[in-house]
Coordinates of C-alpha atoms and ligand atoms in Angstrom, one line a residue:
M1 CA 7.6 7.3 -39.6
N2 CA 10.1 6.1 -37.0
P3 CA 8.8 3.3 -34.7
R4 CA 8.4 5.6 -31.7
A5 CA 6.4 8.2 -33.5
F6 CA 4.3 5.4 -35.0
A7 CA 3.6 3.9 -31.5
Q8 CA 2.6 7.4 -30.2
T9 CA 0.2 7.9 -33.1
F10 CA -1.2 4.5 -32.6
V11 CA -1.9 5.1 -28.9
A12 CA -3.4 8.5 -29.7
V13 CA -5.7 7.0 -32.3
L14 CA -6.8 4.3 -30.0
S15 CA -7.6 6.7 -27.2
L16 CA -9.5 9.0 -29.6
T17 CA -11.6 6.2 -30.8
G18 CA -12.0 4.8 -27.3
L19 CA -10.7 1.5 -28.5
G20 CA -8.7 -0.8 -26.2
T21 CA -7.5 -0.2 -22.6
I22 CA -4.1 1.4 -22.7
G23 CA -2.1 2.3 -19.6
Y24 CA -4.4 3.2 -16.7
G25 CA -7.6 3.3 -18.8
Q26 CA -10.8 1.9 -17.5
D27 CA -13.6 0.7 -19.6
K28 CA -16.2 1.2 -16.9
P29 CA -16.3 4.1 -14.5
I30 CA -15.1 3.5 -11.0
K31 CA -16.8 5.3 -8.2
K32 CA -14.8 7.9 -6.2
D33 CA -14.6 8.6 -2.5
L34 CA -15.3 5.0 -1.6
K35 CA -14.3 4.3 2.0
I36 CA -11.9 1.3 2.0
T37 CA -10.5 -0.2 5.2
C38 CA -7.4 -2.4 4.8
V39 CA -6.8 -4.9 7.7
P40 CA -3.4 -6.6 7.4
K41 CA -2.5 -9.8 9.4
N42 CA -0.7 -7.5 11.8
I43 CA 0.5 -3.9 11.4
N44 CA 4.2 -4.1 12.5
N45 CA 5.3 -6.6 9.9
P46 CA 7.4 -4.9 7.1
Y47 CA 5.8 -7.2 4.5
M48 CA 2.3 -6.2 5.6
V49 CA 3.3 -2.5 5.7
T50 CA 4.4 -2.7 2.0
Q51 CA 1.3 -4.6 1.0
S52 CA -1.0 -2.0 2.7
N53 CA 0.9 0.9 1.2
G54 CA 0.3 -0.7 -2.2
A55 CA -3.5 -0.7 -1.4
M56 CA -3.3 3.0 -0.3
D57 CA -1.5 3.9 -3.5
A58 CA -4.3 2.4 -5.6
C59 CA -6.9 4.3 -3.4
K60 CA -5.1 7.6 -4.0
E61 CA -4.9 6.9 -7.7
L62 CA -8.6 6.2 -7.9
G63 CA -9.7 9.0 -5.5
E64 CA -10.9 6.7 -2.7
Q65 CA -10.6 7.2 1.0
G66 CA -8.4 4.4 2.1
K67 CA -7.2 3.6 5.6
V68 CA -5.1 0.9 7.3
V69 CA -6.0 -0.5 10.7
G70 CA -5.2 -3.8 12.4
P71 CA -3.7 -5.6 15.3
S72 CA -0.1 -5.8 16.4
E73 CA -0.4 -9.5 17.1
T74 CA -1.4 -12.1 14.5
G75 CA -4.5 -14.0 15.4
A76 CA -8.1 -14.1 14.1
S77 CA -9.7 -12.8 17.2
A78 CA -7.5 -9.8 17.1
Q79 CA -8.8 -8.9 13.7
V80 CA -12.5 -9.1 14.6
P81 CA -12.8 -5.6 16.3
Y82 CA -11.5 -4.0 13.1
I83 CA -14.1 -5.7 11.0
N84 CA -16.8 -4.6 13.4
T85 CA -15.6 -1.0 13.4
A86 CA -15.6 -1.0 9.6
I87 CA -19.2 -2.1 9.7
T88 CA -20.2 0.6 12.2
Q89 CA -18.3 3.2 10.2
R90 CA -20.2 2.2 7.1
Q91 CA -17.1 1.5 5.0
N92 CA -17.7 0.5 1.4
A93 CA -15.1 -2.2 1.4
I94 CA -12.9 -4.2 3.6
L95 CA -9.6 -5.7 2.4
I96 CA -8.3 -8.3 4.8
A97 CA -5.3 -10.7 5.0
A98 CA -7.1 -13.3 7.1
N99 CA -5.4 -14.9 10.1
D100 CA -7.8 -17.9 9.9
P101 CA -9.9 -19.5 7.2
N102 CA -13.1 -19.9 9.2
A103 CA -13.1 -17.8 12.4
L104 CA -13.6 -14.5 10.6
V105 CA -16.3 -15.7 8.2
P106 CA -19.4 -14.9 10.4
Y107 CA -18.1 -11.3 10.9
L108 CA -17.3 -10.8 7.2
K109 CA -20.7 -12.2 6.3
K110 CA -22.3 -9.6 8.6
A111 CA -20.3 -6.9 6.7
M112 CA -21.5 -8.3 3.4
E113 CA -25.1 -8.3 4.6
Q114 CA -24.6 -4.5 5.2
K115 CA -23.5 -4.2 1.5
I116 CA -19.8 -3.9 2.4
K117 CA -17.6 -5.6 -0.3
V118 CA -15.0 -7.9 1.1
V119 CA -11.8 -8.8 -0.6
T120 CA -9.2 -11.0 1.0
L121 CA -5.6 -10.7 0.0
D122 CA -2.5 -12.7 0.9
S123 CA -4.3 -15.1 3.2
D124 CA -7.8 -16.2 2.3
T125 CA -11.0 -17.1 4.2
A126 CA -13.4 -19.8 3.1
P127 CA -15.0 -18.4 -0.1
E128 CA -18.3 -17.6 1.6
G129 CA -16.4 -15.0 3.7
R130 CA -15.5 -12.7 0.7
S131 CA -16.3 -11.9 -2.9
I132 CA -12.7 -12.0 -4.2
F133 CA -9.4 -13.4 -3.0
I134 CA -6.2 -11.8 -4.3
N135 CA -3.8 -14.7 -4.6
Q136 CA -0.1 -13.5 -4.7
A137 CA 1.1 -16.5 -6.8
S138 CA 0.1 -20.1 -7.5
A139 CA 0.1 -21.9 -4.1
E140 CA 1.1 -25.2 -5.8
G141 CA 4.0 -23.5 -7.6
I142 CA 5.2 -22.0 -4.3
G143 CA 5.1 -25.3 -2.5
Q144 CA 6.9 -27.1 -5.3
S145 CA 9.6 -24.6 -5.8
L146 CA 10.5 -24.2 -2.1
V147 CA 11.0 -28.0 -1.9
Q148 CA 12.9 -28.0 -5.1
T149 CA 15.2 -25.2 -4.0
L150 CA 16.0 -27.0 -0.7
A151 CA 16.4 -30.4 -2.4
K152 CA 18.9 -28.9 -4.9
A153 CA 21.0 -27.4 -2.0
I154 CA 21.1 -30.5 0.1
G155 CA 21.5 -33.1 -2.7
N156 CA 17.9 -34.5 -2.2
S157 CA 18.9 -36.0 1.1
G158 CA 18.5 -35.3 4.8
D159 CA 16.2 -34.0 7.5
F160 CA 14.6 -30.6 7.3
A161 CA 12.0 -28.5 9.2
I162 CA 9.5 -25.8 8.3
L163 CA 9.3 -22.6 10.3
S164 CA 5.8 -21.3 9.7
A165 CA 3.7 -18.3 10.8
T166 CA 0.6 -18.9 12.9
P167 CA -0.8 -22.5 13.0
N168 CA -4.1 -21.3 11.4
A169 CA -2.7 -19.0 8.6
T170 CA -4.5 -20.0 5.4
N171 CA -1.7 -19.0 3.1
Q172 CA 1.1 -20.8 5.0
N173 CA -1.0 -23.9 5.5
T174 CA -1.9 -24.1 1.8
W175 CA 1.8 -23.8 0.8
I176 CA 2.8 -26.4 3.4
K177 CA 0.2 -28.8 2.0
Y178 CA 1.7 -28.4 -1.5
M179 CA 5.2 -28.9 -0.1
Q180 CA 4.0 -32.2 1.4
E181 CA 2.5 -33.2 -1.9
E182 CA 5.8 -32.4 -3.7
L183 CA 7.7 -34.5 -1.1
K184 CA 5.8 -37.6 -2.1
K185 CA 7.7 -37.7 -5.4
P186 CA 10.3 -40.5 -5.6
E187 CA 13.2 -38.1 -6.0
Y188 CA 12.7 -36.9 -2.5
K189 CA 12.6 -40.3 -0.8
D190 CA 15.7 -39.5 1.2
M191 CA 14.4 -36.2 2.5
K192 CA 12.4 -36.1 5.7
L193 CA 10.2 -33.3 7.1
V194 CA 10.9 -33.8 10.8
K195 CA 8.9 -30.8 12.3
I196 CA 6.7 -27.9 11.5
A197 CA 7.3 -25.1 14.0
Y198 CA 5.3 -21.9 14.4
G199 CA 6.9 -18.5 15.1
N200 CA 3.4 -16.8 14.8
D201 CA 4.9 -14.1 12.6
E202 CA 6.6 -12.7 15.7
D203 CA 10.3 -11.9 15.4
Q204 CA 11.4 -13.1 18.8
K205 CA 9.2 -16.3 18.8
S206 CA 10.5 -17.2 15.3
F207 CA 14.1 -16.6 16.5
T208 CA 13.6 -18.9 19.5
E209 CA 11.8 -21.5 17.5
T210 CA 14.8 -21.6 15.1
Q211 CA 17.1 -22.1 18.0
G212 CA 14.9 -24.9 19.3
L213 CA 14.7 -26.7 16.0
L214 CA 18.5 -26.7 15.6
Q215 CA 19.0 -28.0 19.1
A216 CA 16.3 -30.7 18.9
Y217 CA 17.4 -32.0 15.5
P218 CA 21.2 -32.0 15.3
N219 CA 21.2 -33.6 11.9
L220 CA 19.0 -30.9 10.4
K221 CA 20.1 -30.1 6.9
G222 CA 17.7 -27.3 6.1
I223 CA 14.8 -25.1 7.1
I224 CA 12.1 -23.8 4.8
S225 CA 10.4 -20.7 6.2
P226 CA 7.4 -19.6 4.1
T227 CA 7.0 -16.4 6.0
S228 CA 8.9 -13.1 5.7
V229 CA 9.0 -12.7 9.5
G230 CA 10.2 -16.3 10.1
I231 CA 12.9 -16.4 7.5
A232 CA 14.4 -13.1 8.6
A233 CA 14.5 -14.2 12.3
A234 CA 15.9 -17.6 11.3
A235 CA 18.6 -16.0 9.2
R236 CA 19.6 -13.7 12.0
Y237 CA 19.9 -16.7 14.4
I238 CA 21.8 -18.9 11.9
S239 CA 24.2 -16.1 10.6
T240 CA 26.0 -15.9 14.0
S241 CA 25.7 -19.5 14.9
P242 CA 27.9 -22.5 14.1
Y243 CA 25.1 -23.7 11.8
K244 CA 26.0 -21.0 9.3
G245 CA 27.1 -22.7 6.1
K246 CA 25.9 -26.1 7.4
V247 CA 22.1 -25.6 7.5
V248 CA 20.4 -24.4 4.3
L249 CA 17.7 -21.8 4.8
T250 CA 15.2 -20.8 2.2
G251 CA 11.6 -19.7 2.0
L252 CA 9.6 -16.5 1.4
G253 CA 11.0 -13.1 2.4
T254 CA 11.5 -9.5 1.4
P255 CA 14.8 -8.5 -0.3
N256 CA 15.3 -5.6 2.2
Q257 CA 15.1 -7.9 5.2
L258 CA 17.3 -10.6 3.8
R259 CA 19.9 -8.7 1.8
E260 CA 22.6 -8.8 4.5
F261 CA 22.0 -12.6 4.9
V262 CA 22.3 -13.3 1.2
K263 CA 25.6 -11.2 1.2
D264 CA 27.0 -13.1 4.2
G265 CA 26.1 -16.5 2.7
T266 CA 23.4 -17.5 5.3
I267 CA 20.9 -17.7 2.5
K268 CA 21.6 -18.6 -1.2
E269 CA 18.1 -18.3 -2.6
F270 CA 14.6 -17.3 -1.6
E271 CA 11.5 -16.0 -3.3
L272 CA 8.6 -13.6 -3.1
W273 CA 6.2 -11.6 -5.2
K274 CA 5.8 -7.8 -4.9
P275 CA 3.7 -7.3 -1.7
A276 CA 2.8 -3.7 -2.8
D277 CA 1.2 -5.2 -6.0
V278 CA -1.0 -7.6 -3.9
G279 CA -2.4 -4.6 -2.0
Y280 CA -2.8 -2.5 -5.2
L281 CA -4.7 -5.2 -6.9
A282 CA -6.9 -5.8 -3.9
A283 CA -7.9 -2.1 -3.7
Y284 CA -8.7 -2.1 -7.5
A285 CA -10.8 -5.2 -7.1
A286 CA -12.7 -3.7 -4.2
A287 CA -13.3 -0.4 -6.1
Q288 CA -14.6 -2.4 -9.1
L289 CA -16.9 -4.5 -6.9
C290 CA -18.2 -1.3 -5.2
S291 CA -18.8 0.3 -8.6
G292 CA -20.9 -2.7 -9.7
N293 CA -18.5 -3.5 -12.6
I294 CA -17.9 -7.0 -11.3
Q295 CA -19.5 -9.3 -8.8
G296 CA -16.6 -11.7 -8.2
K297 CA -17.9 -14.3 -10.6
E298 CA -15.6 -16.6 -12.6
G299 CA -14.7 -15.2 -16.0
E300 CA -15.3 -11.5 -15.2
T301 CA -12.5 -9.2 -16.3
F302 CA -11.6 -5.9 -14.8
S303 CA -9.0 -3.2 -15.1
A304 CA -6.4 -3.0 -12.3
G305 CA -4.6 0.2 -13.2
K306 CA -0.9 -0.3 -13.8
L307 CA -1.3 -4.0 -13.5
G308 CA -3.5 -4.2 -16.6
N309 CA -6.6 -6.3 -16.9
R310 CA -7.3 -9.2 -14.5
T311 CA -9.8 -12.0 -14.8
V312 CA -11.6 -13.6 -11.8
G313 CA -10.9 -17.3 -11.7
K314 CA -12.7 -20.2 -10.0
D315 CA -14.0 -19.5 -6.5
G316 CA -13.4 -15.8 -6.9
V317 CA -9.7 -16.0 -7.0
V318 CA -7.6 -13.4 -8.8
L319 CA -4.0 -14.3 -9.4
L320 CA -1.2 -11.7 -9.2
G321 CA 1.5 -13.6 -11.0
P322 CA 4.6 -15.7 -10.7
P323 CA 7.1 -14.9 -7.8
T324 CA 10.7 -13.7 -8.3
V325 CA 13.6 -15.8 -7.1
F326 CA 16.3 -13.7 -5.3
N327 CA 20.0 -14.5 -4.9
A328 CA 23.3 -12.7 -4.7
D329 CA 23.2 -11.9 -8.4
N330 CA 19.9 -9.9 -8.4
I331 CA 19.1 -8.8 -4.8
D332 CA 20.5 -5.3 -5.2
Q333 CA 18.0 -4.6 -8.0
F334 CA 15.1 -4.8 -5.5
N335 CA 14.1 -2.3 -2.8
F336 CA 11.1 -3.5 -0.8
Ligands
RAM1 C1 4.6 -13.0 6.2 C2 3.1 -13.2 6.3 C3 2.4 -13.1 5.0 C4 3.1 -13.9 3.9 C5 4.6 -13.5 3.9 C6 5.4 -14.3 2.9 O1 4.8 -11.6 6.1 O2 2.9 -14.4 6.9 O3 1.1 -13.6 5.1 O4 2.5 -13.8 2.7 O5 5.2 -13.7 5.1

């Protein structure tokens, strides 16, 4: 028997016997027609759109009723009405990329008291605000690799700044904490973080903040922007300024927003995971919670469709996987 025919027979036997989870198979039934509300940090950020689309794809695949609602501005208070509406509408689950670790917790607790399952994705709340957090990649790994990428490009020496999202964003603040940890290592003794600026994940504010950084710190050697909105705005500013080729820019961004700036040499390297997979995994986790197959306890394993089986880690965290590094050699292979 040729290898392909053997593999097909093997799969057929497994599915006949009900052994193993192959492809999209689930061991435990998932309820259909669940009402799942997805609340991104903001609705007009291409990253968030891709992430929410991933969640809606999973909902379609599972036969759930998914919808995406959210504010146009990033900020915890702007997300509150959407949580309250989800409660009134008796949704089964809320997926939320939290704009603040604590401010949303009382509202999410109220939702959970009404038997609504809460899954955070991309940006977490304190653990008591949700059952599961879908973590895009190891926060420590992101913090370390962003510092390492910049250090390599500037020869481990010089002033640099961080252009972040909102001052309260759980995800950016965690990554920055790990960047600061990494910077304590002796090999970075000649690198200095001079300023953390906040563009609030607004394009224009991020653009102006970049301009401000470069004017205020004429010796700046680099900027790390761990936000897809920030890095795209910073790249746009630098690409037509005298700083192009002089100031190194790296961070987290989407290939589609940064392609032209990689091609014109403004950015050499940046990284990201697949935002659609973050959303997809969150919707699966929510559907599994609503079906009573998992509770969000450490060690529980669940099927997440095309992503395979996932295990709930400490504090209800489910990890998507390692990010991809993008540069001129590979960027054309990606379309998101
Ligand atoms: C922005 C948001 C999001 C973050 C990405 C990298 O789109 O701040 O939360 O994960 O950047």
